[in-house]
XYZ file of N, CA, C and O in Angstrom:
536
model
N -0.635 4.104 -11.984
C 0.470 3.156 -12.022
C 1.307 3.466 -13.258
O 0.770 3.606 -14.351
N 2.612 3.554 -13.055
C 3.522 3.849 -14.162
C 4.326 2.607 -14.527
O 4.398 1.644 -13.745
N 4.966 2.655 -15.679
C 5.813 1.544 -16.109
C 6.940 1.313 -15.103
O 7.286 0.166 -14.805
N 7.510 2.376 -14.557
C 8.580 2.225 -13.572
C 8.079 1.543 -12.302
O 8.775 0.715 -11.718
N 6.872 1.881 -11.866
C 6.299 1.230 -10.685
C 6.035 -0.250 -10.970
O 6.260 -1.100 -10.110
N 5.565 -0.559 -12.173
C 5.311 -1.959 -12.536
C 6.589 -2.782 -12.542
O 6.581 -3.958 -12.210
N 7.694 -2.165 -12.921
C 8.967 -2.881 -12.993
C 9.404 -3.389 -11.616
O 10.185 -4.329 -11.509
N 8.875 -2.814 -10.537
C 9.228 -3.273 -9.191
C 8.505 -4.569 -8.820
O 8.839 -5.191 -7.815
N 7.525 -4.986 -9.603
C 6.793 -6.232 -9.373
C 7.608 -7.367 -10.005
O 7.918 -7.304 -11.202
N 7.983 -8.389 -9.235
C 8.854 -9.444 -9.765
C 8.400 -10.032 -11.108
O 9.226 -10.266 -11.989
N 7.106 -10.264 -11.278
C 6.602 -10.833 -12.522
C 6.947 -9.961 -13.730
O 7.188 -10.467 -14.822
N 6.986 -8.663 -13.537
C 7.184 -7.724 -14.645
C 8.580 -7.102 -14.680
O 8.857 -6.248 -15.529
N 9.465 -7.530 -13.795
C 10.779 -6.896 -13.647
C 11.589 -6.868 -14.936
O 12.319 -5.915 -15.195
N 11.460 -7.887 -15.768
C 12.260 -7.972 -16.994
C 11.452 -7.669 -18.255
O 11.944 -7.855 -19.371
N 10.235 -7.215 -18.104
C 9.397 -6.901 -19.274
C 9.970 -5.704 -20.030
O 10.651 -4.852 -19.453
N 9.670 -5.647 -21.303
C 10.117 -4.518 -22.108
C 9.309 -3.276 -21.750
O 8.222 -3.361 -21.175
N 9.846 -2.116 -22.121
C 9.110 -0.869 -21.894
C 7.765 -0.908 -22.612
O 6.755 -0.474 -22.064
N 7.747 -1.449 -23.821
C 6.496 -1.528 -24.588
C 5.487 -2.425 -23.873
O 4.300 -2.108 -23.816
N 5.949 -3.546 -23.336
C 5.057 -4.439 -22.603
C 4.477 -3.783 -21.371
O 3.286 -3.910 -21.079
N 5.319 -3.054 -20.650
C 4.844 -2.359 -19.454
C 3.854 -1.261 -19.801
O 2.857 -1.074 -19.103
N 4.100 -0.566 -20.887
C 3.167 0.482 -21.320
C 1.809 -0.123 -21.688
O 0.767 0.475 -21.419
N 1.801 -1.328 -22.285
C 0.530 -2.004 -22.597
C -0.220 -2.343 -21.309
O -1.438 -2.212 -21.241
N 0.510 -2.782 -20.286
C -0.125 -3.093 -19.006
C -0.715 -1.822 -18.394
O -1.851 -1.819 -17.919
N 0.046 -0.739 -18.418
C -0.442 0.540 -17.877
C -1.730 0.948 -18.588
O -2.703 1.365 -17.956
N -1.738 0.817 -19.921
C -2.891 1.263 -20.704
C -4.122 0.383 -20.514
O -5.252 0.874 -20.609
N -3.936 -0.903 -20.236
C -5.078 -1.819 -20.222
C -5.579 -2.195 -18.837
O -6.697 -2.681 -18.692
N -4.776 -2.002 -17.815
C -5.155 -2.481 -16.493
C -5.787 -1.374 -15.651
O -5.729 -0.202 -16.007
N -6.367 -1.790 -14.562
C -6.972 -0.843 -13.640
C -6.677 -1.233 -12.212
O -6.578 -2.417 -11.895
N -6.522 -0.246 -11.353
C -6.304 -0.524 -9.929
C -7.633 -0.840 -9.264
O -8.661 -0.265 -9.603
N -7.581 -1.751 -8.319
C -8.767 -2.163 -7.587
C -8.408 -2.177 -6.103
O -7.342 -2.667 -5.730
N -9.261 -1.609 -5.287
C -9.054 -1.675 -3.842
C -10.117 -2.576 -3.233
O -11.269 -2.583 -3.666
N -9.706 -3.347 -2.244
C -10.608 -4.301 -1.585
C -10.476 -4.127 -0.083
O -9.389 -3.857 0.425
N -11.575 -4.312 0.614
C -11.518 -4.302 2.073
C -11.295 -5.733 2.564
O -11.573 -6.694 1.826
N -10.793 -5.873 3.768
C -10.547 -7.195 4.334
C -11.813 -8.036 4.287
O -12.892 -7.569 4.653
N -11.693 -9.249 3.808
C -12.818 -10.167 3.718
C -13.544 -10.141 2.381
O -14.333 -11.033 2.085
N -13.288 -9.137 1.568
C -13.971 -9.029 0.276
C -13.542 -10.161 -0.658
O -12.370 -10.467 -0.791
N -14.530 -10.783 -1.310
C -14.266 -11.844 -2.286
C -13.833 -11.184 -3.594
O -14.507 -10.302 -4.121
N -12.704 -11.656 -4.141
C -12.168 -11.122 -5.389
C -12.448 -12.082 -6.540
O -12.691 -11.656 -7.664
N -12.429 -13.383 -6.269
C -12.685 -14.402 -7.286
C -13.361 -15.594 -6.626
O -13.053 -15.927 -5.481
N -14.274 -16.212 -7.360
C -14.991 -17.381 -6.845
C -14.649 -18.622 -7.655
O -14.604 -18.574 -8.893
N -14.456 -19.723 -6.949
C -14.210 -20.994 -7.612
C -15.376 -21.309 -8.553
O -16.543 -21.128 -8.195
N -15.044 -21.737 -9.754
C -16.061 -22.093 -10.738
C -16.429 -20.974 -11.690
O -16.975 -21.222 -12.753
N -16.144 -19.737 -11.320
C -16.447 -18.614 -12.217
C -15.477 -18.596 -13.396
O -14.326 -19.018 -13.258
N -15.917 -18.086 -14.536
C -14.983 -17.944 -15.650
C -13.965 -16.857 -15.328
O -14.286 -15.878 -14.647
N -12.746 -17.054 -15.774
C -11.701 -16.071 -15.505
C -11.798 -14.885 -16.446
O -11.824 -15.045 -17.655
N -11.846 -13.703 -15.867
C -11.925 -12.489 -16.680
C -10.579 -11.798 -16.805
O -10.446 -10.796 -17.494
N -9.580 -12.321 -16.126
C -8.260 -11.730 -16.165
C -7.443 -12.197 -14.982
O -7.796 -13.153 -14.304
N -6.332 -11.498 -14.745
C -5.469 -11.841 -13.625
C -5.207 -10.597 -12.779
O -5.512 -9.486 -13.204
N -4.656 -10.816 -11.606
C -4.452 -9.745 -10.647
C -3.026 -9.763 -10.122
O -2.473 -10.839 -9.868
N -2.461 -8.586 -9.931
C -1.156 -8.417 -9.297
C -1.388 -7.666 -7.990
O -1.987 -6.589 -7.998
N -0.930 -8.217 -6.889
C -1.134 -7.570 -5.592
C -0.095 -6.467 -5.417
O 1.108 -6.708 -5.504
N -0.580 -5.254 -5.197
C 0.293 -4.101 -4.982
C 0.536 -3.863 -3.496
O 1.659 -3.609 -3.068
N -0.520 -3.925 -2.694
C -0.446 -3.736 -1.240
C -1.441 -4.679 -0.587
O -2.494 -4.956 -1.150
N -1.119 -5.135 0.624
C -2.027 -5.997 1.353
C -1.812 -7.460 1.018
O -0.814 -7.834 0.396
N -2.765 -8.280 1.453
C -2.651 -9.727 1.256
C -3.973 -10.322 0.795
O -5.047 -9.815 1.113
N -3.851 -11.416 0.060
C -5.015 -12.174 -0.411
C -4.895 -13.602 0.101
O -3.785 -14.134 0.209
N -6.021 -14.204 0.388
C -6.059 -15.602 0.791
C -6.693 -16.394 -0.343
O -7.834 -16.132 -0.727
N -5.928 -17.332 -0.885
C -6.400 -18.210 -1.959
C -6.820 -19.516 -1.293
O -6.004 -20.180 -0.642
N -8.101 -19.880 -1.442
C -8.653 -21.053 -0.763
C -9.214 -22.034 -1.785
O -9.995 -21.658 -2.651
N -8.809 -23.281 -1.673
C -9.315 -24.330 -2.550
C -9.547 -25.570 -1.713
O -9.132 -25.644 -0.561
N -10.223 -26.541 -2.315
C -10.460 -27.787 -1.604
C -9.127 -28.391 -1.209
O -8.302 -28.692 -2.054
N -8.907 -28.515 0.078
C -7.678 -29.137 0.542
C -6.588 -28.178 0.971
O -5.537 -28.610 1.414
N -6.793 -26.892 0.839
C -5.724 -26.010 1.281
C -5.991 -24.543 1.050
O -7.023 -24.143 0.514
N -5.019 -23.768 1.471
C -5.074 -22.328 1.252
C -3.654 -21.788 1.309
O -2.752 -22.424 1.843
N -3.489 -20.611 0.752
C -2.200 -19.938 0.790
C -2.453 -18.437 0.806
O -3.414 -17.959 0.214
N -1.604 -17.736 1.540
C -1.712 -16.282 1.587
C -0.666 -15.693 0.651
O 0.488 -16.120 0.652
N -1.085 -14.730 -0.151
C -0.194 -14.050 -1.096
C -0.086 -12.583 -0.709
O -1.068 -11.975 -0.307
N 1.106 -12.033 -0.865
C 1.329 -10.648 -0.500
C 1.761 -9.802 -1.685
O 1.676 -10.231 -2.844
N 2.233 -8.606 -1.395
C 2.634 -7.671 -2.449
C 3.630 -8.293 -3.430
O 4.568 -8.977 -3.032
N 3.382 -8.073 -4.699
C 4.225 -8.615 -5.755
C 3.741 -9.941 -6.305
O 4.156 -10.366 -7.379
N 2.853 -10.613 -5.563
C 2.324 -11.898 -6.023
C 1.184 -11.658 -7.012
O 0.647 -10.565 -7.123
N 0.825 -12.704 -7.722
C -0.262 -12.630 -8.693
C -1.186 -13.823 -8.516
O -0.797 -14.844 -7.949
N -2.417 -13.679 -8.995
C -3.371 -14.788 -9.002
C -4.318 -14.606 -10.174
O -4.398 -13.545 -10.768
N -5.012 -15.696 -10.525
C -5.929 -15.672 -11.661
C -5.287 -16.099 -12.963
O -5.938 -16.132 -14.001
N -4.005 -16.452 -12.908
C -3.275 -16.797 -14.127
C -3.678 -18.138 -14.720
O -3.586 -18.330 -15.933
N -4.158 -19.065 -13.911
C -4.459 -20.401 -14.440
C -5.603 -20.386 -15.446
O -5.575 -21.141 -16.411
N -6.591 -19.531 -15.250
C -7.682 -19.487 -16.227
C -7.218 -18.871 -17.548
O -7.847 -19.094 -18.578
N -6.121 -18.122 -17.522
C -5.562 -17.587 -18.769
C -4.831 -18.674 -19.529
O -4.836 -18.702 -20.766
N -4.190 -19.565 -18.792
C -3.372 -20.605 -19.409
C -4.185 -21.808 -19.861
O -3.699 -22.602 -20.658
N -5.400 -21.955 -19.351
C -6.276 -23.064 -19.735
C -7.512 -22.465 -20.407
O -8.446 -22.059 -19.724
N -7.521 -22.381 -21.730
C -8.652 -21.756 -22.435
C -9.991 -22.340 -21.996
O -10.143 -23.550 -21.867
N -10.932 -21.448 -21.747
C -12.262 -21.875 -21.335
C -12.313 -22.338 -19.894
O -13.350 -22.780 -19.423
N -11.195 -22.235 -19.210
C -11.115 -22.726 -17.844
C -11.875 -21.849 -16.865
O -12.127 -20.676 -17.105
N -12.231 -22.477 -15.778
C -12.909 -21.765 -14.700
C -11.930 -21.584 -13.547
O -10.941 -22.312 -13.432
N -12.212 -20.640 -12.712
C -11.361 -20.399 -11.543
C -11.374 -21.637 -10.655
O -12.430 -22.242 -10.441
N -10.205 -22.008 -10.151
C -10.096 -23.234 -9.351
C -10.074 -22.965 -7.852
O -9.991 -23.902 -7.067
N -10.132 -21.694 -7.469
C -10.071 -21.361 -6.051
C -10.879 -20.097 -5.784
O -11.173 -19.326 -6.690
N -11.195 -19.927 -4.518
C -11.797 -18.672 -4.076
C -10.659 -17.789 -3.575
O -9.751 -18.264 -2.878
N -10.707 -16.521 -3.934
C -9.694 -15.573 -3.462
C -10.424 -14.447 -2.751
O -11.369 -13.883 -3.294
N -9.952 -14.160 -1.548
C -10.528 -13.038 -0.815
C -9.400 -12.221 -0.209
O -8.303 -12.732 0.023
N -9.670 -10.954 -0.007
C -8.685 -10.071 0.610
C -8.545 -10.473 2.070
O -9.520 -10.501 2.807
N -7.329 -10.811 2.484
C -7.084 -11.162 3.884
C -6.889 -9.902 4.720
O -7.054 -9.925 5.932
N -6.532 -8.826 4.057
C -6.383 -7.510 4.683
C -6.856 -6.493 3.653
O -7.206 -6.869 2.530
N -6.849 -5.246 4.020
C -7.107 -4.240 2.992
C -6.081 -4.483 1.885
O -4.914 -4.747 2.159
N -6.541 -4.448 0.651
C -5.668 -4.838 -0.450
C -5.876 -3.909 -1.642
O -6.992 -3.485 -1.921
N -4.782 -3.630 -2.318
C -4.822 -2.884 -3.572
C -4.149 -3.765 -4.609
O -3.064 -4.302 -4.368
N -4.824 -3.961 -5.726
C -4.243 -4.804 -6.762
C -4.491 -4.215 -8.137
O -5.300 -3.298 -8.310
N -3.755 -4.742 -9.082
C -3.880 -4.336 -10.468
C -4.630 -5.441 -11.197
O -4.219 -6.604 -11.137
N -5.736 -5.107 -11.830
C -6.525 -6.077 -12.585
C -6.162 -5.934 -14.064
O -6.267 -4.843 -14.628
N -5.713 -7.032 -14.661
C -5.349 -7.033 -16.077
C -6.379 -7.885 -16.811
O -6.495 -9.087 -16.543
N -7.140 -7.289 -17.730
C -8.165 -8.050 -18.450
C -7.570 -9.250 -19.203
O -6.415 -9.220 -19.637
N -8.373 -10.274 -19.341
C -7.953 -11.547 -19.944
C -7.180 -11.373 -21.245
O -6.068 -11.874 -21.388
N -7.762 -10.720 -22.237
C -7.107 -10.614 -23.546
C -5.782 -9.885 -23.453
O -4.809 -10.243 -24.123
N -5.710 -8.852 -22.624
C -4.474 -8.097 -22.466
C -3.420 -8.921 -21.728
O -2.231 -8.856 -22.051
N -3.831 -9.685 -20.735
C -2.892 -10.544 -20.011
C -2.346 -11.628 -20.922
O -1.144 -11.920 -20.911
N -3.201 -12.221 -21.749
C -2.739 -13.244 -22.699
C -1.765 -12.634 -23.699
O -0.716 -13.215 -23.992
N -2.070 -11.457 -24.196
C -1.165 -10.783 -25.130
C 0.188 -10.515 -24.463
O 1.240 -10.691 -25.076
N 0.171 -10.109 -23.206
C 1.411 -9.865 -22.481
C 2.230 -11.152 -22.367
O 3.439 -11.162 -22.625
N 1.588 -12.240 -21.991
C 2.272 -13.527 -21.845
C 2.855 -13.979 -23.184
O 3.989 -14.458 -23.260
N 2.083 -13.820 -24.259
C 2.538 -14.260 -25.577
C 3.654 -13.396 -26.145
O 4.500 -13.888 -26.891
N 3.695 -12.119 -25.800
C 4.666 -11.208 -26.403
C 5.891 -10.941 -25.535
O 6.865 -10.362 -26.015
N 5.844 -11.336 -24.278
C 6.940 -11.059 -23.348
C 7.468 -12.371 -22.753
O 6.966 -12.839 -21.728
N 8.471 -12.970 -23.386
C 8.996 -14.253 -22.885
C 9.464 -14.202 -21.438
O 9.309 -15.177 -20.705
N 10.009 -13.073 -20.992
C 10.479 -13.000 -19.608
C 9.311 -13.046 -18.624
O 9.435 -13.619 -17.545
N 8.183 -12.471 -19.003
C 6.988 -12.524 -18.155
C 6.445 -13.951 -18.139
O 6.110 -14.488 -17.075
N 6.375 -14.574 -19.304
C 5.882 -15.949 -19.386
C 6.755 -16.891 -18.555
O 6.241 -17.750 -17.818
N 8.079 -16.731 -18.629
C 8.982 -17.593 -17.875
C 8.859 -17.342 -16.369
O 8.828 -18.289 -15.578
N 8.762 -16.086 -15.961
C 8.588 -15.772 -14.537
C 7.283 -16.368 -14.018
O 7.232 -16.910 -12.905
N 6.224 -16.290 -14.819
C 4.937 -16.854 -14.426
C 5.035 -18.376 -14.322
O 4.573 -18.973 -13.346
N 5.652 -18.993 -15.292
C 5.794 -20.446 -15.297
C 6.593 -20.922 -14.082
O 6.215 -21.900 -13.429
N 7.660 -20.217 -13.762
C 8.466 -20.596 -12.591
C 7.642 -20.503 -11.309
O 7.721 -21.376 -10.441
N 6.858 -19.441 -11.161
C 6.057 -19.273 -9.950
C 4.938 -20.311 -9.881
O 4.671 -20.874 -8.808
N 4.293 -20.590 -10.995
C 3.240 -21.608 -11.013
C 3.835 -22.971 -10.649
O 3.263 -23.718 -9.841
N 5.000 -23.301 -11.200
C 5.658 -24.575 -10.878
C 6.024 -24.632 -9.397
O 5.846 -25.658 -8.739
N 6.532 -23.519 -8.844
C 6.886 -23.483 -7.427
C 5.642 -23.700 -6.557
O 5.687 -24.474 -5.590
N 4.528 -23.080 -6.939
C 3.294 -23.240 -6.161
C 2.802 -24.679 -6.200
O 2.402 -25.236 -5.171
N 2.828 -25.298 -7.382
C 2.379 -26.691 -7.478
C 3.302 -27.610 -6.685
O 2.835 -28.503 -5.976
N 4.592 -27.392 -6.787
C 5.547 -28.229 -6.058
C 5.344 -28.099 -4.552
O 5.416 -29.095 -3.821
N 5.082 -26.901 -4.078
C 4.898 -26.713 -2.634
C 3.575 -27.296 -2.144
O 3.415 -27.570 -0.959
N 2.631 -27.521 -3.046
C 1.331 -28.091 -2.667
C 1.362 -29.615 -2.624
O 0.445 -30.228 -2.081
N 2.424 -30.216 -3.157
C 2.527 -31.681 -3.149
C 2.775 -32.162 -1.725
O 3.517 -31.531 -0.969
N 2.178 -33.306 -1.383
C 2.394 -33.828 -0.026
C 3.851 -34.289 0.154
O 4.490 -34.764 -0.780
N 4.362 -34.119 1.360
C 5.697 -34.619 1.691
C 5.587 -36.113 1.932
O 4.714 -36.577 2.638
N 6.478 -36.864 1.330
C 6.467 -38.336 1.532
C 7.466 -38.771 2.559
O 8.426 -38.280 2.838
């Protein structure tokens, strides 16, 4: 994965070259087969994931959502220190994703305001869409 390839991911589109190079240096690609569990509810968060290809199904008490290429998951345990994963995530199809270790993801969020703002907007959109319609 190169910095130019990372720039095509909406979350990282406005990141600096230095920020993207840190992601390249610290992250690793992971491939999953359909049905494979990627994260379990209650487990401590070890980092976050960016979906490169395929889809993931995020399942929690009361709902689920499918995420596709360009989406991310695992960010909530980074934003809540000591937090545990709040959902189970499994590959809904064959999936390739980028795994960013916890400390490196936190450093990216703290040093790249555009990444932090993009993440905050997406998290807010997800919470708003999960609210019941009155």
